[in-house]
Each structure stands twice: as structure tokens, then as C-alpha cells.
Short mmCIF file of C-alpha atoms in Angstrom, two decimals:
data_model
loop_
_atom_site.label_atom_id
_atom_site.label_comp_id
_atom_site.label_asym_id
_atom_site.label_seq_id
_atom_site.Cartn_x
_atom_site.Cartn_y
_atom_site.Cartn_z
CA MET A 22 -26.73 -170.10 -14.00
CA LYS A 23 -24.46 -172.53 -15.43
CA LEU A 24 -26.09 -172.55 -18.73
CA SER A 25 -25.90 -168.81 -19.12
CA TYR A 26 -22.20 -168.96 -18.16
CA ARG A 27 -21.74 -171.32 -20.97
CA VAL A 28 -23.57 -169.25 -23.43
CA LEU A 29 -21.20 -166.20 -22.55
CA ASN A 30 -18.13 -168.68 -23.06
CA VAL A 31 -19.46 -169.49 -26.42
CA PHE A 32 -20.78 -166.20 -27.45
CA PHE A 33 -17.67 -164.03 -26.50
CA PRO A 34 -15.12 -166.21 -28.58
CA ALA A 35 -17.33 -165.89 -31.35
CA THR A 36 -18.18 -162.26 -31.22
CA LEU A 37 -14.36 -161.61 -30.93
CA VAL A 38 -13.60 -163.39 -34.18
CA ILE A 39 -16.63 -161.86 -36.00
CA SER A 40 -15.23 -158.17 -34.81
CA THR A 41 -11.62 -159.05 -35.97
CA LEU A 42 -12.72 -160.19 -39.74
CA VAL A 43 -14.87 -157.00 -39.81
CA PHE A 44 -12.11 -155.03 -38.67
CA LEU A 45 -9.66 -156.91 -41.42
CA ALA A 46 -12.05 -156.30 -44.32
CA GLY A 47 -12.55 -152.57 -43.30
CA THR A 48 -8.95 -151.97 -43.95
CA VAL A 49 -9.04 -152.79 -47.57
CA LEU A 50 -9.38 -149.71 -49.67
CA PRO A 51 -12.13 -149.66 -52.47
CA ALA A 52 -9.20 -149.17 -55.02
CA LEU A 53 -7.64 -152.54 -53.98
CA ALA A 54 -11.20 -154.46 -55.26
CA ASP A 55 -9.71 -154.71 -58.72
CA ASP A 56 -6.75 -156.79 -60.11
CA THR A 57 -4.52 -153.68 -60.82
CA PRO A 58 -0.72 -154.78 -59.90
CA PHE A 59 1.35 -152.76 -57.62
CA ALA A 60 3.18 -150.04 -59.34
CA PRO A 61 6.49 -148.87 -58.11
CA GLN A 62 6.81 -146.46 -55.28
CA THR A 63 3.58 -147.48 -54.02
CA LYS A 64 3.46 -147.16 -50.11
CA ILE A 65 1.53 -149.91 -48.52
CA ARG A 66 0.83 -151.32 -44.99
CA LEU A 67 0.93 -154.81 -44.12
CA THR A 68 -1.03 -156.34 -41.59
CA ILE A 69 -0.67 -159.92 -40.53
CA VAL A 70 -3.04 -161.57 -37.73
CA GLN A 71 -3.33 -165.11 -36.40
CA TRP A 72 -5.73 -167.07 -34.67
CA MET A 73 -4.43 -168.29 -31.44
CA GLN A 74 -6.47 -171.30 -30.39
CA SER A 75 -4.90 -171.65 -26.95
CA LYS A 76 -5.72 -167.93 -26.29
CA GLY A 77 -9.12 -167.71 -28.13
CA GLN A 78 -8.12 -164.40 -29.58
CA TYR A 79 -6.31 -163.15 -32.78
CA GLU A 80 -2.85 -161.78 -32.50
CA ARG A 81 -1.05 -159.25 -34.51
CA TRP A 82 2.46 -159.92 -35.96
CA ASP A 83 3.83 -156.40 -35.66
CA ALA A 84 7.26 -157.40 -36.04
CA LEU A 85 6.28 -158.32 -39.59
CA GLY A 86 3.64 -156.20 -40.39
CA GLY A 87 4.19 -152.19 -41.02
CA GLU A 88 4.70 -149.59 -44.09
CA TYR A 89 6.69 -150.41 -46.97
CA THR A 90 7.38 -149.18 -50.41
CA VAL A 91 7.50 -151.04 -53.88
CA SER A 92 10.78 -150.48 -55.36
CA ASP A 93 11.37 -149.54 -58.83
CA ASP A 94 12.26 -153.15 -59.74
CA GLY A 95 8.72 -153.71 -58.28
CA ALA A 96 9.64 -155.68 -55.33
CA VAL A 97 8.97 -155.32 -51.58
CA PHE A 98 11.71 -156.60 -49.11
CA LEU A 99 9.85 -157.76 -46.07
CA PRO A 100 11.57 -159.30 -42.71
CA PHE A 101 12.31 -163.09 -42.30
CA LEU A 102 10.72 -163.56 -45.82
CA GLY A 103 13.23 -161.24 -47.82
CA SER A 104 12.76 -159.64 -51.22
CA LEU A 105 9.06 -160.52 -52.57
CA SER A 106 8.43 -159.62 -56.25
CA VAL A 107 5.19 -157.72 -56.37
CA GLY A 108 5.31 -156.27 -59.89
CA ASN A 109 2.78 -158.54 -61.58
CA ARG A 110 0.55 -159.22 -58.72
CA ASP A 111 -2.63 -157.70 -57.44
CA ASN A 112 -3.87 -157.21 -53.84
CA ALA A 113 -5.29 -160.84 -53.68
CA SER A 114 -2.47 -162.73 -55.04
CA LEU A 115 -0.02 -160.81 -53.04
CA THR A 116 -1.61 -161.45 -49.73
CA THR A 117 -2.06 -165.12 -50.38
CA GLU A 118 1.55 -165.37 -51.43
CA ILE A 119 2.70 -163.75 -48.11
CA ALA A 120 0.34 -166.11 -45.95
CA LYS A 121 1.61 -169.24 -48.01
CA ARG A 122 5.23 -168.15 -47.55
CA LEU A 123 4.63 -167.57 -43.54
CA GLN A 124 2.79 -170.80 -43.40
CA GLU A 125 5.84 -172.71 -44.98
CA LYS A 126 8.64 -170.91 -43.27
CA ILE A 127 7.12 -170.96 -39.75
CA GLY A 128 5.37 -174.45 -40.07
CA LEU A 129 1.78 -173.53 -39.27
CA VAL A 130 -0.99 -175.53 -39.46
CA GLN A 131 -3.49 -172.68 -41.01
CA PRO A 132 -2.01 -169.70 -42.98
CA PRO A 133 -2.41 -166.56 -41.24
CA ALA A 134 -4.71 -163.84 -42.28
CA VAL A 135 -2.77 -160.88 -44.24
CA THR A 136 -4.25 -157.71 -45.46
CA ILE A 137 -2.90 -154.85 -47.43
CA GLU A 138 -3.71 -151.42 -47.41
CA ILE A 139 -2.62 -148.61 -49.92
CA LEU A 140 -1.31 -145.66 -47.70
CA GLU A 141 -0.02 -143.60 -50.99
CA TYR A 142 0.09 -144.14 -54.59
CA PRO A 143 2.92 -142.75 -56.92
CA PRO A 144 2.24 -139.60 -58.30
CA ILE A 145 1.41 -138.84 -61.75
CA TYR A 146 3.15 -136.04 -64.16
CA VAL A 147 1.35 -133.49 -66.32
CA VAL A 148 3.73 -131.81 -68.81
CA GLY A 149 3.31 -129.82 -71.98
CA ASP A 150 0.97 -127.26 -72.77
CA VAL A 151 -0.45 -126.40 -69.18
CA THR A 152 -0.21 -123.70 -66.94
CA THR A 153 1.68 -125.62 -63.91
CA PRO A 154 3.42 -128.62 -65.10
CA GLY A 155 4.68 -130.76 -62.59
CA GLU A 156 3.95 -133.72 -60.20
CA TYR A 157 0.46 -134.31 -58.64
CA LYS A 158 -1.00 -136.81 -56.17
CA PHE A 159 -2.74 -139.86 -57.50
CA ARG A 160 -6.10 -140.80 -56.53
CA SER A 161 -8.43 -143.62 -57.58
CA GLY A 162 -10.62 -143.08 -60.70
CA LEU A 163 -8.51 -139.99 -61.88
CA THR A 164 -9.05 -139.19 -65.85
CA VAL A 165 -6.98 -137.10 -68.16
CA LEU A 166 -9.22 -134.30 -68.05
CA GLN A 167 -9.11 -134.32 -64.17
CA SER A 168 -5.36 -134.10 -64.76
CA LEU A 169 -5.64 -131.13 -66.80
CA ALA A 170 -7.50 -129.37 -64.16
CA MET A 171 -4.93 -130.16 -61.21
CA SER A 172 -2.31 -128.70 -63.45
CA GLY A 173 -4.38 -125.32 -63.77
CA GLY A 174 -5.62 -125.90 -67.08
CA PRO A 175 -4.19 -125.32 -70.78
CA PHE A 176 -1.52 -122.72 -71.16
CA ARG A 177 -2.95 -119.46 -72.39
CA ALA A 178 -0.12 -117.46 -74.00
CA THR A 179 -2.46 -114.72 -74.75
CA SER A 180 -3.64 -114.38 -71.06
CA GLN A 181 -0.05 -114.79 -69.85
CA GLN A 182 0.92 -112.07 -72.09
CA GLN A 183 -1.79 -109.58 -70.93
CA SER A 184 -0.84 -110.20 -67.39
CA GLN A 185 2.83 -109.78 -68.20
CA THR A 186 1.90 -106.37 -69.93
CA ILE A 187 -0.15 -105.19 -66.69
CA LYS A 188 2.50 -106.21 -64.50
CA LEU A 189 5.09 -104.31 -66.54
CA ALA A 190 2.92 -101.32 -66.71
CA GLY A 191 2.36 -101.44 -62.97
CA GLU A 192 6.06 -101.96 -62.54
CA LEU A 193 6.55 -98.80 -64.71
CA ARG A 194 3.93 -96.65 -62.51
CA ASP A 195 5.78 -97.46 -59.29
CA ILE A 196 9.12 -96.57 -60.94
CA ASP A 197 7.62 -93.20 -61.60
CA HIS A 198 6.62 -92.70 -58.18
CA SER A 199 9.95 -93.93 -57.13
CA LEU A 200 11.55 -91.37 -59.19
CA LEU A 201 9.11 -88.62 -58.24
CA ARG A 202 10.20 -89.13 -54.30
CA SER A 203 13.81 -89.48 -55.09
CA THR A 204 13.64 -86.08 -56.90
CA ALA A 205 11.72 -84.57 -54.22
CA LYS A 206 14.20 -85.60 -51.49
CA LEU A 207 16.99 -84.47 -53.66
CA ALA A 208 15.41 -80.92 -53.86
CA ARG A 209 15.32 -81.14 -50.12
CA LEU A 210 18.83 -82.08 -49.56
CA LYS A 211 20.08 -79.33 -51.76
CA ALA A 212 17.82 -76.73 -49.97
CA GLU A 213 19.43 -77.92 -46.45
CA MET A 214 23.19 -77.93 -48.06
CA THR A 215 22.49 -74.39 -49.23
CA GLY A 216 21.11 -72.91 -46.19
CA ALA A 217 17.75 -72.09 -48.02
CA THR A 218 14.72 -71.21 -46.38
CA GLU A 219 12.32 -72.91 -48.74
CA ILE A 220 12.39 -75.76 -51.12
CA THR A 221 12.33 -75.42 -54.92
CA PHE A 222 10.79 -78.32 -56.84
CA ASP A 223 11.16 -79.28 -60.34
CA GLN A 224 7.74 -79.64 -61.59
CA THR A 225 7.54 -82.57 -63.98
CA LEU A 226 4.73 -82.93 -66.69
CA GLY A 227 3.16 -86.11 -66.99
CA VAL A 228 3.11 -87.19 -63.32
CA ASP A 229 0.03 -87.74 -61.07
CA GLN A 230 -0.36 -84.51 -59.58
CA PRO A 231 -2.18 -85.18 -56.26
CA TYR A 232 0.40 -87.86 -55.69
CA ALA A 233 3.18 -85.31 -56.29
CA ALA A 234 1.67 -82.62 -53.99
CA GLY A 235 1.59 -85.11 -51.14
CA ILE A 236 5.15 -86.25 -51.60
CA TYR A 237 6.16 -82.22 -51.86
CA ASN A 238 4.07 -81.59 -48.65
CA GLU A 239 5.79 -84.73 -46.67
CA GLU A 240 9.30 -83.35 -47.90
CA ARG A 241 8.54 -79.70 -46.70
CA VAL A 242 7.40 -81.25 -43.28
CA ILE A 243 10.62 -83.00 -43.09
CA PHE A 244 12.69 -79.87 -44.13
CA GLN A 245 11.04 -77.69 -41.47
CA ALA A 246 11.51 -80.20 -38.75
CA ARG A 247 15.14 -80.64 -39.55
CA ALA A 248 15.46 -76.94 -39.48
CA ASN A 249 13.82 -76.50 -36.19
CA ALA A 250 15.82 -79.44 -34.75
CA LEU A 251 18.98 -77.62 -35.65
CA GLU A 252 17.98 -74.32 -34.53
CA ARG A 253 17.06 -75.77 -31.11
CA GLN A 254 20.51 -77.57 -30.90
CA SER A 255 22.23 -74.00 -31.60
CA LYS A 256 20.23 -72.27 -29.27
CA ALA A 257 20.84 -74.97 -26.55
CA LEU A 258 24.73 -74.54 -27.02
CA THR A 259 24.73 -70.91 -27.23
CA GLU A 260 22.42 -70.45 -24.00
CA LEU A 261 24.96 -73.09 -22.46
CA ARG A 262 27.87 -70.98 -23.29
CA ASP A 263 26.39 -67.64 -22.02
CA LEU A 264 25.63 -69.35 -19.01
CA LEU A 265 29.18 -70.73 -18.57
CA ASN A 266 30.59 -67.08 -19.35
CA SER A 267 28.42 -65.49 -16.54
CA GLU A 268 29.56 -68.01 -14.05
CA VAL A 269 33.13 -67.36 -15.09
CA GLY A 270 32.47 -63.73 -14.52
CA MET A 271 30.88 -64.36 -11.35
CA LEU A 272 34.02 -66.54 -10.22
CA GLY A 273 36.31 -63.79 -11.41
CA GLU A 274 34.55 -61.18 -8.95
CA LYS A 275 34.80 -63.75 -6.16
CA VAL A 276 38.73 -64.05 -6.78
CA GLN A 277 39.09 -60.42 -6.63
CA GLY A 278 37.50 -60.29 -3.52
CA SER A 279 39.36 -63.22 -2.13
CA GLU A 280 42.81 -61.53 -3.16
CA ASP A 281 41.31 -58.18 -1.29
CA ASN A 282 40.42 -60.27 1.88
CA ILE A 283 44.11 -62.01 1.41
CA LYS A 284 45.83 -58.45 1.34
CA SER A 285 44.01 -57.15 4.13
CA ILE A 286 45.00 -60.35 6.34
CA GLU A 287 48.59 -59.93 5.50
CA GLU A 288 48.69 -56.34 6.47
CA GLN A 289 46.82 -57.17 9.70
CA LEU A 290 49.47 -60.07 10.13
CA THR A 291 52.57 -57.72 9.76
CA SER A 292 51.41 -55.46 12.22
CA VAL A 293 50.37 -58.06 14.91
CA LYS A 294 53.95 -59.73 14.38
CA THR A 295 55.61 -56.39 15.00
CA LEU A 296 53.26 -56.14 18.05
CA VAL A 297 53.92 -59.74 19.10
CA SER A 298 57.71 -58.99 18.93
CA LYS A 299 57.65 -56.24 21.17
CA GLY A 300 55.36 -57.99 23.76
CA LEU A 301 52.33 -55.92 23.25
CA THR A 302 49.99 -58.58 22.14
CA LEU A 303 49.58 -62.31 22.52
CA SER A 304 50.81 -64.68 20.07
CA SER A 305 47.57 -66.55 19.72
CA ARG A 306 46.36 -63.40 17.77
CA GLN A 307 49.39 -63.95 15.07
CA LEU A 308 48.28 -67.74 14.95
CA ASP A 309 44.47 -66.93 14.31
CA LEU A 310 45.14 -64.51 11.54
CA GLU A 311 47.73 -66.93 9.95
CA ARG A 312 44.97 -69.98 9.97
CA LEU A 313 42.44 -67.34 8.50
CA LEU A 314 45.03 -66.26 5.77
CA THR A 315 45.57 -70.32 4.70
CA THR A 316 41.75 -70.52 4.33
CA TYR A 317 41.50 -67.23 2.03
CA ARG A 318 44.40 -68.50 -0.21
CA SER A 319 42.66 -72.08 -0.15
CA ASP A 320 39.28 -70.48 -1.31
CA ARG A 321 41.26 -68.41 -3.98
CA LEU A 322 42.79 -71.56 -5.25
CA ASP A 323 39.42 -73.31 -5.75
CA LEU A 324 37.96 -70.44 -7.54
CA VAL A 325 40.87 -70.25 -10.00
CA THR A 326 40.32 -73.86 -10.45
CA ALA A 327 36.78 -73.34 -11.07
CA ILE A 328 37.42 -70.54 -13.54
CA MET A 329 39.71 -72.78 -15.43
CA ARG A 330 36.98 -75.60 -15.46
CA GLY A 331 34.42 -73.23 -16.47
CA ARG A 332 36.55 -71.61 -19.55
CA GLN A 333 37.15 -75.19 -20.51
CA ALA A 334 33.62 -75.94 -20.78
CA ILE A 335 33.04 -72.60 -22.56
CA SER A 336 35.59 -73.85 -25.40
CA GLU A 337 33.96 -77.38 -25.59
CA THR A 338 30.45 -75.83 -26.22
CA THR A 339 31.96 -73.29 -28.61
CA ARG A 340 33.56 -76.55 -30.66
CA ASN A 341 29.91 -78.36 -30.58
CA LEU A 342 28.38 -75.54 -31.67
CA GLU A 343 30.49 -74.73 -34.34
CA GLY A 344 30.76 -78.32 -35.44
CA LEU A 345 26.96 -78.86 -35.52
CA TYR A 346 26.54 -77.10 -38.72
CA ASP A 347 29.61 -78.94 -40.12
CA THR A 348 28.18 -82.31 -38.72
CA ARG A 349 24.87 -81.56 -40.54
CA ARG A 350 26.35 -80.53 -43.84
CA SER A 351 28.33 -83.77 -43.89
CA GLU A 352 25.38 -85.74 -43.14
CA VAL A 353 23.23 -83.85 -45.79
CA ALA A 354 26.09 -84.56 -48.26
CA SER A 355 26.30 -88.25 -47.69
CA GLU A 356 22.38 -88.46 -48.13
CA LEU A 357 22.89 -86.55 -50.99
CA GLN A 358 25.35 -88.79 -52.84
CA SER A 359 23.49 -91.80 -51.66
CA GLU A 360 19.94 -90.44 -52.90
CA GLN A 361 21.85 -89.42 -56.41
CA ALA A 362 22.82 -93.06 -56.98
CA SER A 363 19.33 -94.35 -56.19
CA LEU A 364 17.84 -92.06 -58.56
CA ASP A 365 20.26 -93.08 -61.61
CA GLN A 366 19.26 -96.56 -60.79
CA PHE A 367 15.70 -95.66 -60.97
CA LYS A 368 16.30 -94.02 -64.31
CA LEU A 369 17.99 -97.16 -65.85
CA LYS A 370 15.32 -99.28 -64.33
CA ARG A 371 12.48 -97.15 -65.98
CA GLU A 372 14.30 -97.15 -69.31
CA MET A 373 14.67 -101.00 -69.19
CA THR A 374 10.85 -101.62 -67.96
CA GLN A 375 9.84 -98.95 -70.53
CA LYS A 376 11.55 -101.09 -73.33
CA LEU A 377 10.33 -104.42 -72.36
CA LEU A 378 6.78 -102.94 -72.31
CA LEU A 379 6.81 -101.61 -75.66
CA ASP A 380 8.36 -104.88 -77.09
CA ASP A 381 5.70 -106.79 -75.03
CA LEU A 382 2.81 -104.57 -76.73
CA ALA A 383 4.43 -105.04 -80.19
CA ALA A 384 4.78 -108.60 -79.84
CA GLY A 385 1.05 -108.86 -78.93
CA GLY A 386 -0.31 -106.38 -81.46
CA GLY A 387 0.39 -108.92 -84.39
CA SER A 388 -1.20 -112.02 -82.51
CA THR A 389 -4.63 -112.79 -84.18
CA THR A 390 -5.24 -116.30 -83.25
CA THR A 391 -6.38 -116.99 -79.64
CA ASP A 392 -5.17 -120.03 -77.69
CA GLU A 393 -8.46 -120.92 -76.66
CA ALA A 394 -9.45 -121.92 -80.36
CA LEU A 395 -6.46 -124.56 -80.52
CA PRO A 396 -7.42 -128.16 -79.96
CA LEU A 397 -5.72 -130.05 -77.57
CA THR A 398 -3.94 -133.72 -77.73
CA PHE A 399 -3.29 -135.91 -75.00
CA THR A 400 -0.62 -138.70 -74.77
CA VAL A 401 0.14 -140.81 -72.14
CA SER A 402 3.51 -142.64 -71.18
CA ARG A 403 2.82 -145.92 -69.07
CA ARG A 404 5.17 -148.27 -67.46
CA SER A 405 4.04 -151.74 -68.24
CA LYS A 406 6.45 -154.97 -67.78
CA GLY A 407 9.30 -152.93 -67.25
CA GLN A 408 9.10 -150.90 -70.53
CA ILE A 409 7.39 -147.74 -71.22
CA ARG A 410 4.65 -147.31 -73.61
CA GLN A 411 3.02 -144.40 -75.13
CA PHE A 412 -0.64 -143.96 -76.65
CA GLN A 413 -3.15 -141.25 -77.46
CA ALA A 414 -5.47 -140.65 -74.99
CA SER A 415 -8.91 -138.75 -74.69
CA GLU A 416 -10.37 -136.71 -71.88
CA THR A 417 -12.08 -139.59 -70.27
CA THR A 418 -9.07 -142.04 -70.46
CA ALA A 419 -8.39 -143.43 -66.89
CA LEU A 420 -5.05 -142.91 -65.19
CA ILE A 421 -3.19 -145.21 -63.34
CA PRO A 422 -0.17 -144.38 -60.85
CA GLY A 423 2.76 -143.24 -62.39
CA ASP A 424 1.51 -142.21 -65.42
CA VAL A 425 2.73 -139.00 -67.73
CA VAL A 426 0.29 -137.06 -69.33
CA ARG A 427 1.69 -135.02 -72.05
CA VAL A 428 -0.68 -132.00 -73.11
CA VAL A 429 -0.09 -130.21 -76.61
CA ARG A 430 -2.09 -127.61 -78.41
CA THR A 431 -2.20 -128.40 -82.13
CA PRO A 432 -1.77 -125.75 -84.65
CA ILE A 433 -4.28 -125.45 -87.05
CA ALA A 434 -1.55 -125.47 -89.85
CA ASP A 435 -0.51 -129.00 -88.49
CA ARG A 436 -4.00 -130.21 -88.46
CA VAL A 437 -4.71 -129.28 -92.05
CA SER A 438 -1.61 -131.00 -93.05
CA GLN A 439 -2.42 -134.15 -90.86
CA ALA A 440 -5.79 -134.20 -92.44
CA ALA A 441 -5.36 -133.86 -96.10
CA PRO A 442 -1.39 -134.40 -96.86
CA ALA A 443 -2.33 -135.21 -100.54
CA ASP A 444 -3.95 -132.09 -101.10
CA LEU A 445 -1.44 -129.78 -100.32
CA PRO A 446 0.65 -129.98 -103.25
CA ARG A 447 -2.29 -129.21 -105.47
CA LYS A 448 -3.20 -126.40 -103.50
CA THR A 449 -0.06 -125.00 -103.49
CA GLU A 450 0.38 -125.23 -107.10
CA THR A 451 -3.06 -123.37 -107.55
CA HIS A 452 -1.71 -120.56 -105.23
CA ALA A 453 1.42 -120.45 -107.10
CA SER A 454 -0.58 -120.04 -110.50
CA GLN A 455 -2.90 -117.41 -109.14
CA ALA A 456 0.18 -115.51 -107.87
CA SER A 457 1.84 -115.78 -111.18
CA GLN A 458 -1.14 -114.29 -113.01
#
């Protein structure tokens, strides 16, 4: 039992040490296996681990470790150690230097284990005769040909010109459709303004007839729907006015009946007053007639008030009925003015687009040399020891972080001049001689 316990005590620390070393070795990227120095703007992760003999385990120094970026001067500022130049150091020498400085600074018996992991390389830049020049992310093993593929390949002026021609032709077609829609809407608005029962469209030659027929049918539907809505509103206001006139007439008849009742009660009250003064009847009869007369007069007053309100409603309905057509004409006039302005803009835009299309076709018609036949030359600009040097590269040239790749199409004339500059005077004289003959 004691023997197995001792075995476990020995086996566990050994396993922990092996596991930790495996972990540290696994954090190093394959790209760091070479002696490539750290380029400026490289983002790294620093991990520092020390074996604690008293605890029998490794401990991470999180206060010193973390993510850092190499400055443009090729240095990294580390807590407790200050600025550390890394411009001419590779991964192994940098980790050794950091461990040595920590050992000297803290006074350790053994230097700590230091590992560096590259999180992000500085980007590369592709410029020149490429489709999409710009900044691209670097990865290990990148070549010039791969950077050309990342930037969309060589710039193809012929293809771009064809795309531009197709785009202008499509824009011109869209403008023609917009002109057709605007013209049809103007015809419908003019018909509404004049009160016509049908729309007269101007038949334009050269337009898509099925598309035009669809636009005309849509405008006819809108025209009929708006006319029906106006007619319904007018009919509703007319019926409301007729109903109010009928009510006012009925109220007038009630007022006439009320006046007859008042007159009859007044005559009865006069007779009763005479009989009461002679003592021939009771005074209560007179009081009843006076109360009834007051009620009839109050009812008459309510009827007169109702008639006045009815006449006011009739006047308001008449104004609404008359203003309905004025409001519609004002709305139509405003829409007509706005649509006329849009039509003028469409016409101007069509003229400009048509001119651009003709110029584009004229410029493309004289081109006889295809871009695909022109060879490519590559130049790489690379920072080295604080200086930038340029050199000619091939498709298989390996790139490093921060490189600038310039792609240039070499015209055939330039190739001829570079290949045989001494032959040009002789050839020129020959051609001149032939021309003079």
C-alpha cells in the first residue's frame, strides 16, 4: 500500500511536467520554426511559465505575458523589462533573451520558460495592374502568384469596358422605361385635369410594346379608380344635402303646427281669463292653459334652433361638394407639375447616358490588342534593416509580411525596345527609306 502511494507521488509530478512541456511546445506556430525576424506591426502572444519546486507545478506569469505588437521601430515594450528590440531577432533568440533578462532582473536560479505565438502577421499590399488593389492578410508560404489571385487577378481593360458598355445599355433601357411610365402618367393626369372620360396616350415608336401596353392598362385602372372615388364622394355629399333639406322641410312643418297650437291656446286663454274675471270658472283652468302655452312656445323654439342647425349643415355640405372638385384639381395640378419635372430629368439623363454609351462604343471599337496577351512583371518592395529595397520577382517568389507587390503589364512596344534597343535606329532608317521610295 505504501509502495503504490510513493509511485503515485512520483508519477503525478512527472506527468504534470511532461504535459506542460507538450502544451508549451504546441503553442509555437509552424511559421516560427525558421529564423525569420519579426516584422513591424506583428501581433504576438507572450507566455511565461516557471517551475515552482515548492508547489511541484508550473505557474503562468500572467502579469508579464499577454498580447503585444511590434512597433515600426522593431521593438516591443514589456512590463518590468521595458523596451526590447526584436527587429533582428528570430523566435528562438527572442525567447532566450526575454528569459535571460527575467532571470537577471528577478534573481532566479533557473530562467523561466518563455514561448511566443504569432497571432497576426502584418498585411501585404498588392498594387498596379490588378482588379482590386489594396491590403491583404498575410499567411505563411504566400507567393507572388497567390497574392495576384487574392487581388482578383490582372486588370482586364477590355472586360471592364465590356462591362461598362453592358451597364450603360442597361441604364439606358431603365431610363426608357421610366420615360414611358412618366409619359403615361402625364397623359392620365391631363385627362383628369380636363375632365375627360378616357385617356389618350402618345404612341412612341421604338419602345417595348408589351411593356407599354401593361403601363397603359395600369394607368387606365388608376384613372377609373380615382374617377369612381370622386363620384362616390360627390354622390355621398349630394345625398347628405338632400337628406338635410328634407329634415329642414319636416321641421318647418312642425314649426307651422306648433304655431297653430300656440295660436289656439292663446285664444282659449283669452276666453278663460274673461270667465275667471267674471267668476264663471276656476282660476286653475287659466293656470293649466298658461303652462301648456309655455310648453308649446319652448317646443317651437327648439324646432327653430334645429332648422337653423340643419341649414348650417346644408351650407357646409354644399361647400364640401363644391370644394371636392377644386381640391381634386389642385392635387392633380401639383402631381402634373412634379411629374413634368421628373420627365425633364429623365430626358436629360437619357441624353447623357446615350452620349456615354456612344463614346464608350467608339473607344472600344479601335482597340485591337487584348490585355490577356500582355505579359506581367512583378516588383517586390521589402523593408530590410530600416531600409526599403526593390527587386524583380517571379510568380513563385515567396513573400514575407509587409511586402508590397507591384504588378505591371508590359506593353509589346516596351518589350521590343528593351529586347533590342540597338536595332531600333536601323529599323527606323529602313522604314523611313521605304516610305520615301
